[in-house]
Coordinates of C-alpha atoms and ligand atoms in Angstrom, one line a residue:
M1 CA 79.0 100.3 70.7
T2 CA 79.6 100.9 74.4
S3 CA 76.5 101.8 76.4
P4 CA 76.8 104.5 79.0
G5 CA 76.3 101.9 81.8
S6 CA 79.2 99.7 80.6
A7 CA 81.4 102.7 80.1
A8 CA 80.8 103.7 83.7
E9 CA 81.5 100.2 84.9
A10 CA 84.7 100.1 82.8
G11 CA 85.9 103.2 84.7
A12 CA 84.6 102.0 88.1
L13 CA 86.7 102.3 91.3
L14 CA 85.5 99.8 93.8
P15 CA 86.4 100.3 97.5
L16 CA 87.9 97.3 99.3
R17 CA 89.6 96.4 102.5
S18 CA 93.2 95.4 102.1
G19 CA 95.0 92.7 104.1
D20 CA 95.9 94.9 107.1
G21 CA 92.3 96.2 107.2
S22 CA 93.2 99.5 105.6
F23 CA 91.2 101.1 102.7
S24 CA 92.0 100.4 99.1
L25 CA 90.4 100.5 95.7
H26 CA 90.1 98.2 92.7
S27 CA 90.3 99.9 89.3
A28 CA 88.1 98.2 86.6
A29 CA 89.9 100.2 83.9
F30 CA 93.3 98.8 84.8
G31 CA 92.0 95.5 86.2
E32 CA 94.1 95.9 89.3
A33 CA 93.9 96.8 93.0
F34 CA 95.7 100.0 94.1
H35 CA 97.7 98.2 96.8
A36 CA 99.4 94.9 97.7
D37 CA 97.2 92.2 99.2
R38 CA 99.1 92.5 102.5
G39 CA 97.6 95.9 103.0
A40 CA 97.7 99.5 101.8
V41 CA 99.3 101.1 104.9
R42 CA 101.6 98.1 105.4
E43 CA 102.8 98.4 101.8
A44 CA 103.3 102.2 102.2
V45 CA 105.6 101.6 105.2
E46 CA 107.4 98.5 104.1
T47 CA 107.9 99.3 100.4
F48 CA 108.1 103.1 100.3
V49 CA 108.9 104.6 103.7
R50 CA 111.5 102.2 105.1
P51 CA 113.6 101.8 101.9
S52 CA 113.7 105.6 101.7
A53 CA 115.9 105.6 104.8
L54 CA 114.9 109.0 106.1
G55 CA 117.3 108.5 109.0
R56 CA 120.0 109.6 106.5
Y57 CA 118.8 113.2 106.8
D58 CA 119.4 115.6 109.6
A59 CA 116.3 116.8 111.5
G60 CA 115.2 120.2 110.2
R61 CA 116.2 119.5 106.6
R62 CA 113.8 120.0 103.6
L63 CA 113.0 116.7 102.0
R64 CA 112.2 117.0 98.3
V65 CA 109.8 114.2 97.1
V66 CA 108.1 113.6 93.7
E67 CA 105.3 111.1 94.1
L68 CA 104.2 109.4 90.9
C69 CA 100.5 108.2 91.1
V70 CA 99.1 109.6 94.3
G71 CA 95.9 107.6 94.1
T72 CA 94.2 107.5 97.5
G73 CA 97.0 109.4 99.2
T74 CA 97.9 106.4 101.4
N75 CA 101.6 106.7 100.6
T76 CA 101.5 110.4 101.0
L77 CA 100.0 110.1 104.5
A78 CA 102.7 107.5 105.4
L79 CA 105.3 110.0 104.1
L80 CA 103.9 112.9 106.1
Q81 CA 104.0 110.7 109.2
A82 CA 107.6 109.6 108.5
C83 CA 108.7 113.2 107.9
D84 CA 107.2 114.2 111.3
D85 CA 108.9 111.3 113.0
H86 CA 112.3 112.4 111.6
G87 CA 111.7 116.2 112.0
L88 CA 111.9 116.8 108.2
T89 CA 110.0 119.5 106.3
L90 CA 108.3 118.0 103.3
D91 CA 108.7 119.7 99.9
W92 CA 106.3 117.6 97.9
W93 CA 105.1 117.3 94.3
G94 CA 102.5 114.7 93.3
L95 CA 101.4 113.5 89.8
E96 CA 98.0 111.8 89.3
L97 CA 95.6 111.4 86.4
D98 CA 92.3 110.8 88.3
P99 CA 91.0 112.9 91.2
R100 CA 88.4 110.3 92.2
P101 CA 90.7 107.9 94.3
L102 CA 91.6 110.8 96.6
Q103 CA 88.0 112.0 96.8
L104 CA 86.7 108.5 97.6
A105 CA 89.4 108.0 100.2
L106 CA 88.9 111.3 102.0
A107 CA 85.2 110.6 102.1
S108 CA 85.7 107.2 103.7
D109 CA 85.8 106.6 107.4
D110 CA 87.7 103.4 106.8
F111 CA 90.4 105.4 105.0
R112 CA 90.6 108.1 107.7
R113 CA 90.6 105.8 110.7
P114 CA 94.3 104.9 111.0
W115 CA 95.4 108.5 110.7
D116 CA 95.2 111.5 113.1
A117 CA 93.3 114.6 112.1
G118 CA 96.5 116.7 111.6
R119 CA 97.9 114.3 109.1
L120 CA 94.7 114.2 107.2
Q121 CA 94.5 118.0 107.1
A122 CA 98.1 118.0 105.8
L123 CA 97.1 115.6 103.0
E124 CA 94.1 117.8 102.1
A125 CA 96.4 120.9 102.2
L126 CA 98.8 119.2 99.8
A127 CA 96.0 118.3 97.5
T128 CA 94.9 121.9 97.1
S129 CA 98.4 123.4 97.2
G130 CA 99.0 123.5 93.5
R131 CA 101.7 120.8 94.1
L132 CA 99.4 118.0 93.0
L133 CA 99.6 118.1 89.2
W134 CA 96.5 116.5 87.7
G135 CA 96.7 114.8 84.3
D136 CA 98.9 112.3 82.5
A137 CA 102.1 112.1 84.5
R138 CA 104.0 112.0 81.2
H139 CA 102.9 115.5 80.4
S140 CA 103.6 116.7 84.0
L141 CA 107.1 115.3 83.8
A142 CA 107.7 116.9 80.5
G143 CA 106.5 120.3 81.4
G144 CA 104.7 120.6 84.7
L145 CA 107.4 120.3 87.3
P146 CA 109.7 123.3 88.0
D147 CA 113.0 123.0 86.1
D148 CA 115.0 123.6 89.2
L149 CA 113.9 120.2 90.6
R150 CA 116.3 118.5 88.2
G151 CA 119.1 116.8 90.1
R152 CA 117.7 118.0 93.5
V153 CA 115.0 115.5 94.4
D154 CA 115.7 113.2 97.4
L155 CA 113.0 110.7 96.7
V156 CA 110.9 109.7 93.7
W157 CA 108.1 107.3 94.7
H158 CA 106.8 105.4 91.7
D159 CA 103.5 103.6 92.4
A160 CA 101.8 103.2 89.0
F161 CA 99.8 100.1 88.1
S162 CA 101.9 97.2 86.9
P163 CA 103.9 97.6 83.7
R164 CA 101.7 95.2 81.7
R165 CA 98.6 97.3 82.7
C166 CA 100.2 100.8 82.5
P167 CA 103.3 100.6 80.4
Q168 CA 103.1 104.3 79.7
L169 CA 104.5 105.1 83.1
W170 CA 107.3 102.5 83.0
S171 CA 108.8 103.4 79.6
L172 CA 112.6 104.0 79.3
E173 CA 111.8 107.6 78.6
V174 CA 109.8 108.1 81.8
L175 CA 112.4 106.3 83.8
Q176 CA 115.1 108.5 82.3
Q177 CA 113.1 111.6 83.2
L178 CA 112.7 110.4 86.8
A179 CA 116.4 109.5 87.1
A180 CA 117.3 113.0 86.0
L181 CA 115.3 114.5 88.9
L182 CA 117.3 112.6 91.5
A183 CA 119.9 114.3 93.7
P184 CA 123.3 112.6 93.7
D185 CA 122.3 110.5 96.7
G186 CA 118.5 110.5 95.8
R187 CA 116.5 107.3 95.6
L188 CA 113.7 106.1 93.3
V189 CA 111.6 103.7 95.2
T190 CA 109.0 101.4 93.7
Y191 CA 107.1 98.1 94.5
C192 CA 108.0 97.0 91.0
A193 CA 110.7 94.3 90.4
A194 CA 110.0 93.7 86.7
A195 CA 113.1 93.1 84.6
A196 CA 112.0 95.6 82.0
V197 CA 111.8 98.3 84.7
R198 CA 115.0 97.4 86.5
A199 CA 116.9 97.2 83.2
G200 CA 115.4 100.6 82.2
L201 CA 116.6 102.1 85.5
Q202 CA 120.0 100.7 84.9
Q203 CA 120.0 102.2 81.3
A204 CA 119.1 105.5 83.0
G205 CA 122.3 105.3 84.9
L206 CA 121.1 104.1 88.3
Q207 CA 122.4 101.5 90.6
L208 CA 119.9 98.9 91.9
A209 CA 119.0 97.1 95.1
S210 CA 116.1 94.9 96.1
I211 CA 113.7 95.7 99.0
P212 CA 114.0 92.7 101.2
C213 CA 110.9 90.8 102.3
S214 CA 110.4 88.1 104.9
D215 CA 107.7 86.2 102.9
P216 CA 109.5 83.0 101.5
D217 CA 107.1 83.0 98.5
R218 CA 108.2 86.4 97.3
W219 CA 111.6 87.6 96.0
C220 CA 111.3 91.1 97.4
H221 CA 109.0 94.0 98.0
G222 CA 110.4 96.0 95.1
T223 CA 113.3 98.1 93.9
V224 CA 115.4 101.0 95.0
A225 CA 117.5 102.8 92.3
S226 CA 120.0 105.6 92.9
P227 CA 122.9 107.4 91.2
V228 CA 125.1 106.0 94.1
E229 CA 125.8 102.4 95.2
L230 CA 123.2 101.0 97.5
E231 CA 124.9 97.8 98.6
H232 CA 126.1 99.3 101.9
D233 CA 122.6 100.0 103.0
P234 CA 121.6 97.5 105.7
G235 CA 117.9 98.0 104.9
L236 CA 118.3 96.9 101.3
R237 CA 119.7 93.7 99.5
A238 CA 122.0 93.4 96.6
L239 CA 120.4 91.8 93.5
T240 CA 120.9 88.0 93.5
P241 CA 122.5 86.2 90.5
M242 CA 118.9 85.1 89.5
E243 CA 117.7 88.7 89.6
R244 CA 120.8 90.0 87.7
E245 CA 120.3 87.4 84.9
H246 CA 116.7 88.3 84.7
L247 CA 117.7 91.8 83.6
T248 CA 119.8 90.4 80.7
S249 CA 117.1 88.0 79.6
R250 CA 114.4 89.1 77.1
A251 CA 112.2 90.1 80.0
G252 CA 114.7 93.0 80.4
E253 CA 113.6 94.6 77.2
P254 CA 112.3 98.0 78.3
Y255 CA 109.0 99.6 77.3
R256 CA 109.6 102.5 74.9
D257 CA 107.4 105.5 74.3
P258 CA 109.6 108.0 72.2
D259 CA 106.9 110.7 71.8
G260 CA 105.4 110.3 75.3
R261 CA 102.0 109.8 73.8
G262 CA 101.7 106.1 73.2
E263 CA 98.7 104.1 74.3
A264 CA 99.2 100.9 76.3
P265 CA 98.4 98.4 73.5
A266 CA 100.8 100.0 71.1
L267 CA 103.6 100.1 73.7
L268 CA 103.0 96.4 74.6
A269 CA 103.0 95.4 71.0
A270 CA 106.2 97.3 70.2
R271 CA 108.0 95.7 73.2
D272 CA 106.8 92.2 72.2
L273 CA 108.3 92.8 68.8
A274 CA 111.6 94.1 70.3
Q275 CA 111.8 91.1 72.6
R276 CA 112.0 88.8 69.5
Q277 CA 115.2 90.6 68.4
H278 CA 116.6 90.6 72.0
P279 CA 120.0 88.8 72.2
G280 CA 119.4 87.4 75.7
I281 CA 117.9 84.1 76.7
S282 CA 114.1 83.8 76.6
T283 CA 112.1 84.5 79.7
G284 CA 111.0 80.8 79.7
A285 CA 114.6 79.6 79.6
W286 CA 115.5 81.9 82.5
R287 CA 112.5 80.7 84.5
R288 CA 113.5 77.0 83.9
R289 CA 117.1 77.7 84.9
W290 CA 116.1 79.2 88.2
G291 CA 112.9 77.3 88.9
V292 CA 110.7 80.3 88.8
G293 CA 107.0 79.6 88.5
T294 CA 104.7 81.1 86.0
G295 CA 101.8 81.8 88.3
G296 CA 101.1 82.5 92.0
P297 CA 103.3 84.5 94.3
T298 CA 106.6 83.1 93.1
A299 CA 105.8 84.2 89.5
A300 CA 108.5 86.3 87.8
P301 CA 107.5 90.0 87.9
Q302 CA 106.4 91.0 84.4
Ligands
SAM401 C1 98.5 101.8 92.1 S1 97.5 103.2 92.1 C2 98.4 104.3 93.1 C3 98.2 104.0 94.6 C4 98.6 105.2 95.5 N1 100.0 105.4 95.5 C5 98.0 105.2 96.8 O1 98.7 105.3 97.8 O2 96.7 105.0 96.9 C6 97.9 103.9 90.5 C7 97.4 105.3 90.2 O3 97.9 105.7 88.9 C8 97.0 106.6 88.4 N2 97.3 106.7 86.9 C9 97.1 105.8 85.9 N3 97.5 106.3 84.8 C10 98.2 107.5 85.0 C11 98.9 108.4 84.3 N4 99.0 108.2 82.9 N5 99.4 109.5 84.9 C12 99.2 109.7 86.2 N6 98.5 108.8 87.0 C13 98.0 107.7 86.4 C14 95.7 106.0 88.7 O4 94.6 106.9 88.6 C15 95.9 105.5 90.1 O5 95.5 106.4 91.1

């Protein structure tokens, strides 16, 4: 039996200072931090803002964005800032399960410090605008967003916990729903480079590129996916032969959640089973072929 104390601990969100000194949280329930070690604000800029290439849009334009997993609102603040820098009007929808990360962040001086008052007010206004849809993002995607967003969203930012911890939000079905939101030149941007997710995005009809990174111990800072070719974008990098083969290995077996209600253990077990039938080489064989480690920063994304 779970005592009330341990249940509270299991759901605990612990504030922490990330690598660039900015505010972050650790989730006991998911066993993961909210942001990359290099820093929450740094990740927001390097992984989400820059690969979105807002310079593609003329000043004065309305930018439609769907943000999956708003959490503390760090990415949202970076987006608000970038829209101001480019003279864009933000038309934003956010999806989030838990109101506590945003509450904890807004109550923290450490969180507020890097941002000016106007930006913080804009975040607070978004949070109470009715555009932040609380609850399981699968349900919001299935029925909470307006129908007329379909095919008209410029950016989808996907920042769920990792696929092994939160497979519900990385299933083929969710990726297909997100792909259907995108405008013809829209972009889905995520920190995730897992083969299961990239292969799922491909199956959803999107083209892929990697988000380049200067750290020699890492492949990349994530993935951009779009209905159009991305290889001409100087801010992105084409997938390497190693990355392309990763998608065809057993690691490329997507997570599946046909009724949109599966729990993580069931989705993980079903994928493990499907991987055994997968015609591609094993993930181990792929790792040996390319000398990819099984631990540390050069580990293959799960
Ligand atoms: C990695 S954190 C997001 C970090 C966030 N982008 C930020 O800037 O702080 C993942 C978030 O996913 C949320 N989450 C987990 N499961 C979810 C679900 N099924 N639907 C919607 N949000 C979910 C968590 O509450 C958490 O806030």
